[in-house]
Amino acid sequence: MKICKSRRDWIYGSIFLGITLLFVAILVSSYFDSDFWDWMWMVFILVGIDLIILINFFFIKTTIKDEELIVSVIYNVFRIDIFKITKIRIGETMWSGFHKCGTATGGLIIFSKNKNDLYITPENQDEFLKELLKVNSHIIIEDVRK
């Protein structure tokens, strides 16, 4: 079993900071326009959303276990059989892919026979790719970095 933490960069951190500042602005403006309990419900909802984003930022990991690729935060978010992976594209942005489980730019998009693309950003991409190719040597690796 191989566990890879997700690489983090300033872009994802900036997005988190922007969302947090937006939530603070919404809370401040709603404080003056509503009664206390309506405002507290807004606080609980927005703090909950912010905590989910923060937990995803720090605790996301990718695991290669037997013949499966598993992405998990606190629970399994994505699971795929490695033999169903057809191609991996290196050097994509975080705006690519259907399932976005990466916390940086320049990650990997994993294409499968199921047509459900996965975007991840393992800390050590070369080692991660070697582990995947040990299980399924038929995966096509495509590098789009310039």
PDB file of C-alpha atoms in Angstrom:
ATOM      1  CA  MET A   1       0.000   0.000   0.000  1.00  0.00           C
ATOM      2  CA  LYS A   2       1.395   3.390  -1.061  1.00  0.00           C
ATOM      3  CA  ILE A   3      -0.010   6.611   0.479  1.00  0.00           C
ATOM      4  CA  CYS A   4       0.712  10.004  -1.130  1.00  0.00           C
ATOM      5  CA  LYS A   5      -0.155  13.335   0.430  1.00  0.00           C
ATOM      6  CA  SER A   6      -1.469  16.055  -1.823  1.00  0.00           C
ATOM      7  CA  ARG A   7       0.865  18.873  -2.804  1.00  0.00           C
ATOM      8  CA  ARG A   8      -0.372  22.356  -1.884  1.00  0.00           C
ATOM      9  CA  ASP A   9       0.428  25.704  -3.456  1.00  0.00           C
ATOM     10  CA  TRP A  10      -0.440  29.384  -3.060  1.00  0.00           C
ATOM     11  CA  ILE A  11      -3.266  29.361  -5.636  1.00  0.00           C
ATOM     12  CA  TYR A  12      -5.441  26.964  -3.649  1.00  0.00           C
ATOM     13  CA  GLY A  13      -4.558  28.817  -0.450  1.00  0.00           C
ATOM     14  CA  SER A  14      -5.548  32.106  -2.090  1.00  0.00           C
ATOM     15  CA  ILE A  15      -8.869  30.639  -3.178  1.00  0.00           C
ATOM     16  CA  PHE A  16      -9.493  29.455   0.396  1.00  0.00           C
ATOM     17  CA  LEU A  17      -8.589  32.894   1.761  1.00  0.00           C
ATOM     18  CA  GLY A  18     -10.885  34.587  -0.790  1.00  0.00           C
ATOM     19  CA  ILE A  19     -13.806  32.339   0.108  1.00  0.00           C
ATOM     20  CA  THR A  20     -13.183  32.978   3.801  1.00  0.00           C
ATOM     21  CA  LEU A  21     -13.123  36.752   3.275  1.00  0.00           C
ATOM     22  CA  LEU A  22     -16.335  36.499   1.243  1.00  0.00           C
ATOM     23  CA  PHE A  23     -17.971  34.597   4.099  1.00  0.00           C
ATOM     24  CA  VAL A  24     -16.810  37.240   6.588  1.00  0.00           C
ATOM     25  CA  ALA A  25     -18.274  39.993   4.390  1.00  0.00           C
ATOM     26  CA  ILE A  26     -21.590  38.121   4.155  1.00  0.00           C
ATOM     27  CA  LEU A  27     -21.649  37.635   7.924  1.00  0.00           C
ATOM     28  CA  VAL A  28     -20.895  41.269   8.683  1.00  0.00           C
ATOM     29  CA  SER A  29     -23.537  42.529   6.255  1.00  0.00           C
ATOM     30  CA  SER A  30     -26.151  40.041   7.495  1.00  0.00           C
ATOM     31  CA  TYR A  31     -25.486  41.007  11.125  1.00  0.00           C
ATOM     32  CA  PHE A  32     -26.906  44.469  10.534  1.00  0.00           C
ATOM     33  CA  ASP A  33     -29.885  43.264   8.472  1.00  0.00           C
ATOM     34  CA  SER A  34     -31.312  40.447  10.602  1.00  0.00           C
ATOM     35  CA  ASP A  35     -32.022  39.362  14.155  1.00  0.00           C
ATOM     36  CA  PHE A  36     -29.496  37.449  16.256  1.00  0.00           C
ATOM     37  CA  TRP A  37     -30.679  33.859  15.609  1.00  0.00           C
ATOM     38  CA  ASP A  38     -30.905  34.303  11.851  1.00  0.00           C
ATOM     39  CA  TRP A  39     -27.376  35.651  11.984  1.00  0.00           C
ATOM     40  CA  MET A  40     -26.151  32.701  14.101  1.00  0.00           C
ATOM     41  CA  TRP A  41     -27.588  30.165  11.627  1.00  0.00           C
ATOM     42  CA  MET A  42     -25.718  31.975   8.858  1.00  0.00           C
ATOM     43  CA  VAL A  43     -22.523  31.799  10.954  1.00  0.00           C
ATOM     44  CA  PHE A  44     -22.913  28.050  11.529  1.00  0.00           C
ATOM     45  CA  ILE A  45     -23.572  27.312   7.852  1.00  0.00           C
ATOM     46  CA  LEU A  46     -20.715  29.430   6.520  1.00  0.00           C
ATOM     47  CA  VAL A  47     -18.227  28.231   9.144  1.00  0.00           C
ATOM     48  CA  GLY A  48     -19.221  24.646   8.292  1.00  0.00           C
ATOM     49  CA  ILE A  49     -18.550  25.203   4.588  1.00  0.00           C
ATOM     50  CA  ASP A  50     -15.244  26.886   5.419  1.00  0.00           C
ATOM     51  CA  LEU A  51     -14.217  23.953   7.648  1.00  0.00           C
ATOM     52  CA  ILE A  52     -14.981  21.458   4.883  1.00  0.00           C
ATOM     53  CA  ILE A  53     -12.754  23.381   2.474  1.00  0.00           C
ATOM     54  CA  LEU A  54      -9.995  23.637   5.097  1.00  0.00           C
ATOM     55  CA  ILE A  55     -10.142  19.915   5.925  1.00  0.00           C
ATOM     56  CA  ASN A  56      -9.927  19.089   2.205  1.00  0.00           C
ATOM     57  CA  PHE A  57      -6.870  21.319   1.917  1.00  0.00           C
ATOM     58  CA  PHE A  58      -4.883  19.655   4.703  1.00  0.00           C
ATOM     59  CA  PHE A  59      -6.080  16.056   4.890  1.00  0.00           C
ATOM     60  CA  ILE A  60      -6.534  14.870   1.297  1.00  0.00           C
ATOM     61  CA  LYS A  61      -4.450  11.831   0.374  1.00  0.00           C
ATOM     62  CA  THR A  62      -4.184   9.377  -2.479  1.00  0.00           C
ATOM     63  CA  THR A  63      -3.620   5.695  -1.795  1.00  0.00           C
ATOM     64  CA  ILE A  64      -2.616   2.844  -4.083  1.00  0.00           C
ATOM     65  CA  LYS A  65      -3.906  -0.275  -2.363  1.00  0.00           C
ATOM     66  CA  ASP A  66      -3.597  -3.595  -4.140  1.00  0.00           C
ATOM     67  CA  GLU A  67      -5.208  -2.855  -7.523  1.00  0.00           C
ATOM     68  CA  GLU A  68      -7.199   0.234  -6.533  1.00  0.00           C
ATOM     69  CA  LEU A  69      -6.543   3.950  -6.521  1.00  0.00           C
ATOM     70  CA  ILE A  70      -8.331   5.595  -3.588  1.00  0.00           C
ATOM     71  CA  VAL A  71      -8.634   9.318  -2.874  1.00  0.00           C
ATOM     72  CA  SER A  72      -9.748  10.110   0.647  1.00  0.00           C
ATOM     73  CA  VAL A  73     -10.119  13.071   2.946  1.00  0.00           C
ATOM     74  CA  ILE A  74     -11.747  11.693   6.073  1.00  0.00           C
ATOM     75  CA  TYR A  75     -13.685   9.085   4.099  1.00  0.00           C
ATOM     76  CA  ASN A  76     -13.157   7.682   0.595  1.00  0.00           C
ATOM     77  CA  VAL A  77     -14.082  10.344  -1.954  1.00  0.00           C
ATOM     78  CA  PHE A  78     -13.051   8.496  -5.122  1.00  0.00           C
ATOM     79  CA  ARG A  79     -12.143   4.876  -5.857  1.00  0.00           C
ATOM     80  CA  ILE A  80     -11.149   3.270  -9.144  1.00  0.00           C
ATOM     81  CA  ASP A  81      -9.637   0.002 -10.305  1.00  0.00           C
ATOM     82  CA  ILE A  82      -6.123   0.742 -11.635  1.00  0.00           C
ATOM     83  CA  PHE A  83      -6.700  -1.608 -14.578  1.00  0.00           C
ATOM     84  CA  LYS A  84      -9.510   0.697 -15.775  1.00  0.00           C
ATOM     85  CA  ILE A  85      -7.093   3.647 -16.034  1.00  0.00           C
ATOM     86  CA  THR A  86      -6.307   4.316 -19.693  1.00  0.00           C
ATOM     87  CA  LYS A  87      -4.240   7.513 -19.691  1.00  0.00           C
ATOM     88  CA  ILE A  88      -2.614  10.002 -17.318  1.00  0.00           C
ATOM     89  CA  ARG A  89      -1.973  13.559 -18.392  1.00  0.00           C
ATOM     90  CA  ILE A  90       0.828  15.386 -16.515  1.00  0.00           C
ATOM     91  CA  GLY A  91       1.007  19.149 -15.995  1.00  0.00           C
ATOM     92  CA  GLU A  92      -2.662  20.141 -15.998  1.00  0.00           C
ATOM     93  CA  THR A  93      -4.197  22.946 -13.994  1.00  0.00           C
ATOM     94  CA  MET A  94      -6.560  22.509 -11.087  1.00  0.00           C
ATOM     95  CA  TRP A  95      -9.467  23.562 -13.337  1.00  0.00           C
ATOM     96  CA  SER A  96      -9.182  20.359 -15.373  1.00  0.00           C
ATOM     97  CA  GLY A  97     -10.848  17.042 -14.775  1.00  0.00           C
ATOM     98  CA  PHE A  98     -14.280  16.035 -13.554  1.00  0.00           C
ATOM     99  CA  HIS A  99     -13.388  15.040  -9.982  1.00  0.00           C
ATOM    100  CA  LYS A 100     -11.125  17.735  -8.554  1.00  0.00           C
ATOM    101  CA  CYS A 101      -9.197  16.259  -5.655  1.00  0.00           C
ATOM    102  CA  GLY A 102      -5.986  18.248  -6.054  1.00  0.00           C
ATOM    103  CA  THR A 103      -4.755  21.220  -4.067  1.00  0.00           C
ATOM    104  CA  ALA A 104      -2.219  22.667  -6.508  1.00  0.00           C
ATOM    105  CA  THR A 105      -1.620  23.350 -10.178  1.00  0.00           C
ATOM    106  CA  GLY A 106       0.479  21.166 -12.443  1.00  0.00           C
ATOM    107  CA  GLY A 107      -1.121  17.933 -11.316  1.00  0.00           C
ATOM    108  CA  LEU A 108      -2.285  14.737 -12.965  1.00  0.00           C
ATOM    109  CA  ILE A 109      -5.531  13.997 -14.744  1.00  0.00           C
ATOM    110  CA  ILE A 110      -6.345  10.327 -14.648  1.00  0.00           C
ATOM    111  CA  PHE A 111      -8.608   9.089 -17.449  1.00  0.00           C
ATOM    112  CA  SER A 112     -10.436   5.790 -17.134  1.00  0.00           C
ATOM    113  CA  LYS A 113     -12.697   3.545 -19.154  1.00  0.00           C
ATOM    114  CA  ASN A 114     -15.602   4.819 -17.034  1.00  0.00           C
ATOM    115  CA  LYS A 115     -15.185   8.364 -18.468  1.00  0.00           C
ATOM    116  CA  ASN A 116     -14.818   9.847 -14.979  1.00  0.00           C
ATOM    117  CA  ASP A 117     -11.674  11.969 -14.990  1.00  0.00           C
ATOM    118  CA  LEU A 118      -9.818  12.560 -11.724  1.00  0.00           C
ATOM    119  CA  TYR A 119      -7.506  15.487 -10.966  1.00  0.00           C
ATOM    120  CA  ILE A 120      -4.906  14.869  -8.235  1.00  0.00           C
ATOM    121  CA  THR A 121      -1.642  16.457  -7.132  1.00  0.00           C
ATOM    122  CA  PRO A 122       0.588  13.909  -5.391  1.00  0.00           C
ATOM    123  CA  GLU A 123       3.676  15.338  -3.676  1.00  0.00           C
ATOM    124  CA  ASN A 124       6.040  13.116  -5.643  1.00  0.00           C
ATOM    125  CA  GLN A 125       4.492  12.600  -9.073  1.00  0.00           C
ATOM    126  CA  ASP A 126       7.309  10.458 -10.494  1.00  0.00           C
ATOM    127  CA  GLU A 127       7.177   7.976  -7.635  1.00  0.00           C
ATOM    128  CA  PHE A 128       3.376   7.922  -7.800  1.00  0.00           C
ATOM    129  CA  LEU A 129       3.434   7.186 -11.547  1.00  0.00           C
ATOM    130  CA  LYS A 130       6.000   4.392 -11.061  1.00  0.00           C
ATOM    131  CA  GLU A 131       3.724   2.761  -8.494  1.00  0.00           C
ATOM    132  CA  LEU A 132       0.740   2.944 -10.862  1.00  0.00           C
ATOM    133  CA  LEU A 133       2.777   1.559 -13.761  1.00  0.00           C
ATOM    134  CA  LYS A 134       3.925  -1.371 -11.594  1.00  0.00           C
ATOM    135  CA  VAL A 135       0.276  -2.418 -11.318  1.00  0.00           C
ATOM    136  CA  ASN A 136      -0.836  -1.507 -14.865  1.00  0.00           C
ATOM    137  CA  SER A 137       1.962  -1.062 -17.407  1.00  0.00           C
ATOM    138  CA  HIS A 138      -0.534  -0.272 -20.202  1.00  0.00           C
ATOM    139  CA  ILE A 139      -1.308   3.220 -18.905  1.00  0.00           C
ATOM    140  CA  ILE A 140      -0.392   5.923 -21.435  1.00  0.00           C
ATOM    141  CA  ILE A 141       1.510   8.845 -19.900  1.00  0.00           C
ATOM    142  CA  GLU A 142       1.049  12.184 -21.691  1.00  0.00           C
ATOM    143  CA  ASP A 143       3.063  15.243 -20.588  1.00  0.00           C
ATOM    144  CA  VAL A 144       1.467  18.588 -21.524  1.00  0.00           C
ATOM    145  CA  ARG A 145       3.967  20.825 -19.698  1.00  0.00           C
ATOM    146  CA  LYS A 146       5.700  23.310 -21.920  1.00  0.00           C
TER     147      LYS A 146
END
